[in-house]
Coordinates of C-alpha atoms in Angstrom, one line a residue:
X1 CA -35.3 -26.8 43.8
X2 CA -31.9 -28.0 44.6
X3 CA -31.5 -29.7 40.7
X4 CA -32.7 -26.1 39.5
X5 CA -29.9 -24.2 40.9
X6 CA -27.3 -26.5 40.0
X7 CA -28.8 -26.7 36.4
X8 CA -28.7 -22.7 35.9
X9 CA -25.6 -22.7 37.7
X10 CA -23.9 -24.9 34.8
X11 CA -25.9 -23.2 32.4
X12 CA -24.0 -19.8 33.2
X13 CA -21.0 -21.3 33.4
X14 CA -21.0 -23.1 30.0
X15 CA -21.8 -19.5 28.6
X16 CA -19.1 -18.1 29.9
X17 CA -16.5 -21.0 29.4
X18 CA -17.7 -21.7 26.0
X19 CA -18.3 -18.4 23.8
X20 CA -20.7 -19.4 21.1
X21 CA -18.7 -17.4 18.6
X22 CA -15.1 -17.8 19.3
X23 CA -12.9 -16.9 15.7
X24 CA -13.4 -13.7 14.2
X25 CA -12.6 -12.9 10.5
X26 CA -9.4 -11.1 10.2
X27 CA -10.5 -8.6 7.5
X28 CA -14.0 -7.9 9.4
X29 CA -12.0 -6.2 12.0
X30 CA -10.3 -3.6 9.9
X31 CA -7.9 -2.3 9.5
X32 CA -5.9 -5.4 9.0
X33 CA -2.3 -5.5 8.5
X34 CA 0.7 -7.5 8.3
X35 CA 3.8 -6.8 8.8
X36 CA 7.7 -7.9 7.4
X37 CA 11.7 -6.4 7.3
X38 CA 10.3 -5.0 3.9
X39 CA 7.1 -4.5 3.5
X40 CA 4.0 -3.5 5.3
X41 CA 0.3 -4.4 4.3
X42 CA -3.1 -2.6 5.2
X43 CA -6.1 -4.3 4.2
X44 CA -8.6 -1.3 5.2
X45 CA -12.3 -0.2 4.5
X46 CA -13.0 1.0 0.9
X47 CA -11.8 4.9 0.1
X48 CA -13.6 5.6 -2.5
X49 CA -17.0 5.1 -1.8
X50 CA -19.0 5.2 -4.7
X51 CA -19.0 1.4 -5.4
X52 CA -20.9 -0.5 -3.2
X53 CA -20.7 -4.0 -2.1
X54 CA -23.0 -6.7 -2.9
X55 CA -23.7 -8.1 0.8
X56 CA -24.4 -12.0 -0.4
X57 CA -21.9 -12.0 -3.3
X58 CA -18.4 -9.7 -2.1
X59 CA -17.3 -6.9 -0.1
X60 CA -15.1 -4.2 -0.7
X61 CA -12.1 -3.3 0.2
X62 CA -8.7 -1.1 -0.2
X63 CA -5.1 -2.1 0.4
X64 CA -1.9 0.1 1.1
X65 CA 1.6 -1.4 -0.2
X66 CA 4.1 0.2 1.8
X67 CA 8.1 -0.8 2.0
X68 CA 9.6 0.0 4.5
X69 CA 12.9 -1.8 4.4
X70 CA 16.8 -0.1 4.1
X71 CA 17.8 -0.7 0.5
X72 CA 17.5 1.3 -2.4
X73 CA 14.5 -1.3 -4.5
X74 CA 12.3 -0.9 -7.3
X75 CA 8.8 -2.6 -7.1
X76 CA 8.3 -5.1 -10.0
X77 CA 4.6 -6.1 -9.5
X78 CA 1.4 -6.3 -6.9
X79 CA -0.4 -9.3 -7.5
X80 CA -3.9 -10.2 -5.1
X81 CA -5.6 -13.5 -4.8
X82 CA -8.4 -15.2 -3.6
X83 CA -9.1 -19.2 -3.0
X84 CA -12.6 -20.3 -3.6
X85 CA -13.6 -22.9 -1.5
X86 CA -15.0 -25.3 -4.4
X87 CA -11.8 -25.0 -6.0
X88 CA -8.0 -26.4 -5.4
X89 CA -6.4 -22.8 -6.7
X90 CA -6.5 -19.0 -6.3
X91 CA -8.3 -16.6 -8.1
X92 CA -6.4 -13.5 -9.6
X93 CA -8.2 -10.0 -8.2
X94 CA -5.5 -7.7 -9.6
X95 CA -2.0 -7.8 -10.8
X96 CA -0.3 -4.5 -11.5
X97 CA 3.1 -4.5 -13.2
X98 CA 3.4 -1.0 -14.4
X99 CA 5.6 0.6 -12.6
X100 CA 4.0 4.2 -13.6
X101 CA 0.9 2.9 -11.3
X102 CA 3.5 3.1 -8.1
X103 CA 4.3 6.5 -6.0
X104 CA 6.9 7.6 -4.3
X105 CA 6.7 8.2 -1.0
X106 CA 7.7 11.9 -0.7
X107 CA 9.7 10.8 3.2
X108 CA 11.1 7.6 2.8
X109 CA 12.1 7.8 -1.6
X110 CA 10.6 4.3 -1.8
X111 CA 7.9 2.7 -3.8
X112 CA 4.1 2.7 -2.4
X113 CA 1.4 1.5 -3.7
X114 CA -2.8 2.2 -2.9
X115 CA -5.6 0.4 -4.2
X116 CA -9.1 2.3 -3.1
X117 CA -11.4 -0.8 -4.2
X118 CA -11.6 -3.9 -5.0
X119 CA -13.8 -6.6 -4.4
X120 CA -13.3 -9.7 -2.5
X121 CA -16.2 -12.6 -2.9
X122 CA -17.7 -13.8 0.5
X123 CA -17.0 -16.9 0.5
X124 CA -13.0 -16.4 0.2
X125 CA -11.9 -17.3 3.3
X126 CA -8.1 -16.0 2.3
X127 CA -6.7 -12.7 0.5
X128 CA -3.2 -14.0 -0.4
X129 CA -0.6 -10.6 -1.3
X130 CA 2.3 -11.2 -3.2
X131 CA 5.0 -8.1 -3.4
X132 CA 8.0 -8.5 -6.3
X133 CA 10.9 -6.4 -6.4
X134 CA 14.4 -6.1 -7.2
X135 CA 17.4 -3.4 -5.4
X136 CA 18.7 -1.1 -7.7
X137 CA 21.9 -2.3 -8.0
X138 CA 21.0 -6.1 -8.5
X139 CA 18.3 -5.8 -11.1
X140 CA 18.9 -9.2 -12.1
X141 CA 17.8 -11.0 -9.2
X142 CA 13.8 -10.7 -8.1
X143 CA 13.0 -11.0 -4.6
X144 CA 9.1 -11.7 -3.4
X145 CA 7.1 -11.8 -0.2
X146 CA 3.7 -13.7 0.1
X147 CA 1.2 -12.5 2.9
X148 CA -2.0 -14.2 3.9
X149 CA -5.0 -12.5 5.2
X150 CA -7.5 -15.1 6.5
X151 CA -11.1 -14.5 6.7

């Protein structure tokens, strides 16, 4: 009787010590963001709805490009990769270099940028976000920022 008690007693307290799942995926709790001096990034649920994911092969997902730094820039490029777990490099999900595919923002006067879909394989365990620019008067020299979203 006495071994019983002490036996549940651990038992409960093992539970409670030791959660059986203990890391979440970043981009399953969504939104997901991070956050620099220049730039702000929100990985989010898709906004345009009519694609849908394929649960075993990727999930879907949008992205908001926001600066929200001091100086006067223009935004070069938007690039977004993937690894692949059997692999040593990154796979390419979208680039976009035009710069007629970036708004305005109508308050701030600087560069945005949406994306409402795109799809991101399940077994990526890291979205990696790299932001180009250059300030207006400096054209010559590029600046870039690289954020990781880990899965």
């Amino acid at each position: 009787m006495k071994f019983t008690k002490v036996f549940i007693f651990f038992t409960i307290l093992s539970f409670l010590l030791f959660p059986i799942s203990g890391v979440a995926s970043a981009l399953e709790k969504l939104p997901s963001s991070d956050k620099t001096d220049q730039w702000e990034i929100m990985i989010d649920k898709p906004k345009n709805e009519d694609v849908e994911p394929k649960p075993d092969v990727y999930n879907m997902y949008s992205m908001d490009v926001q600066y929200i730094g001091d100086e006067d820039i223009k935004l070069e490029r938007i690039e977004a990769y993937r690894d692949d777990p059997s692999s040593s490099y990154d796979f390419e999900l979208f680039t976009i270099a035009d710069t007629d595919d970036f708004e305005i923002d109508k308050n701030s006067k600087q560069p945005v940028f949406n994306h409402q879909n795109f799809p991101l394989s399940v077994q990526a365990k890291e979205l990696k976000v790299i932001v180009t620019w250059t300030n207006k008067g400096d054209s010559d020299r590029k600046y870039r920022e690289e954020f990781i979203f880990k899965q």
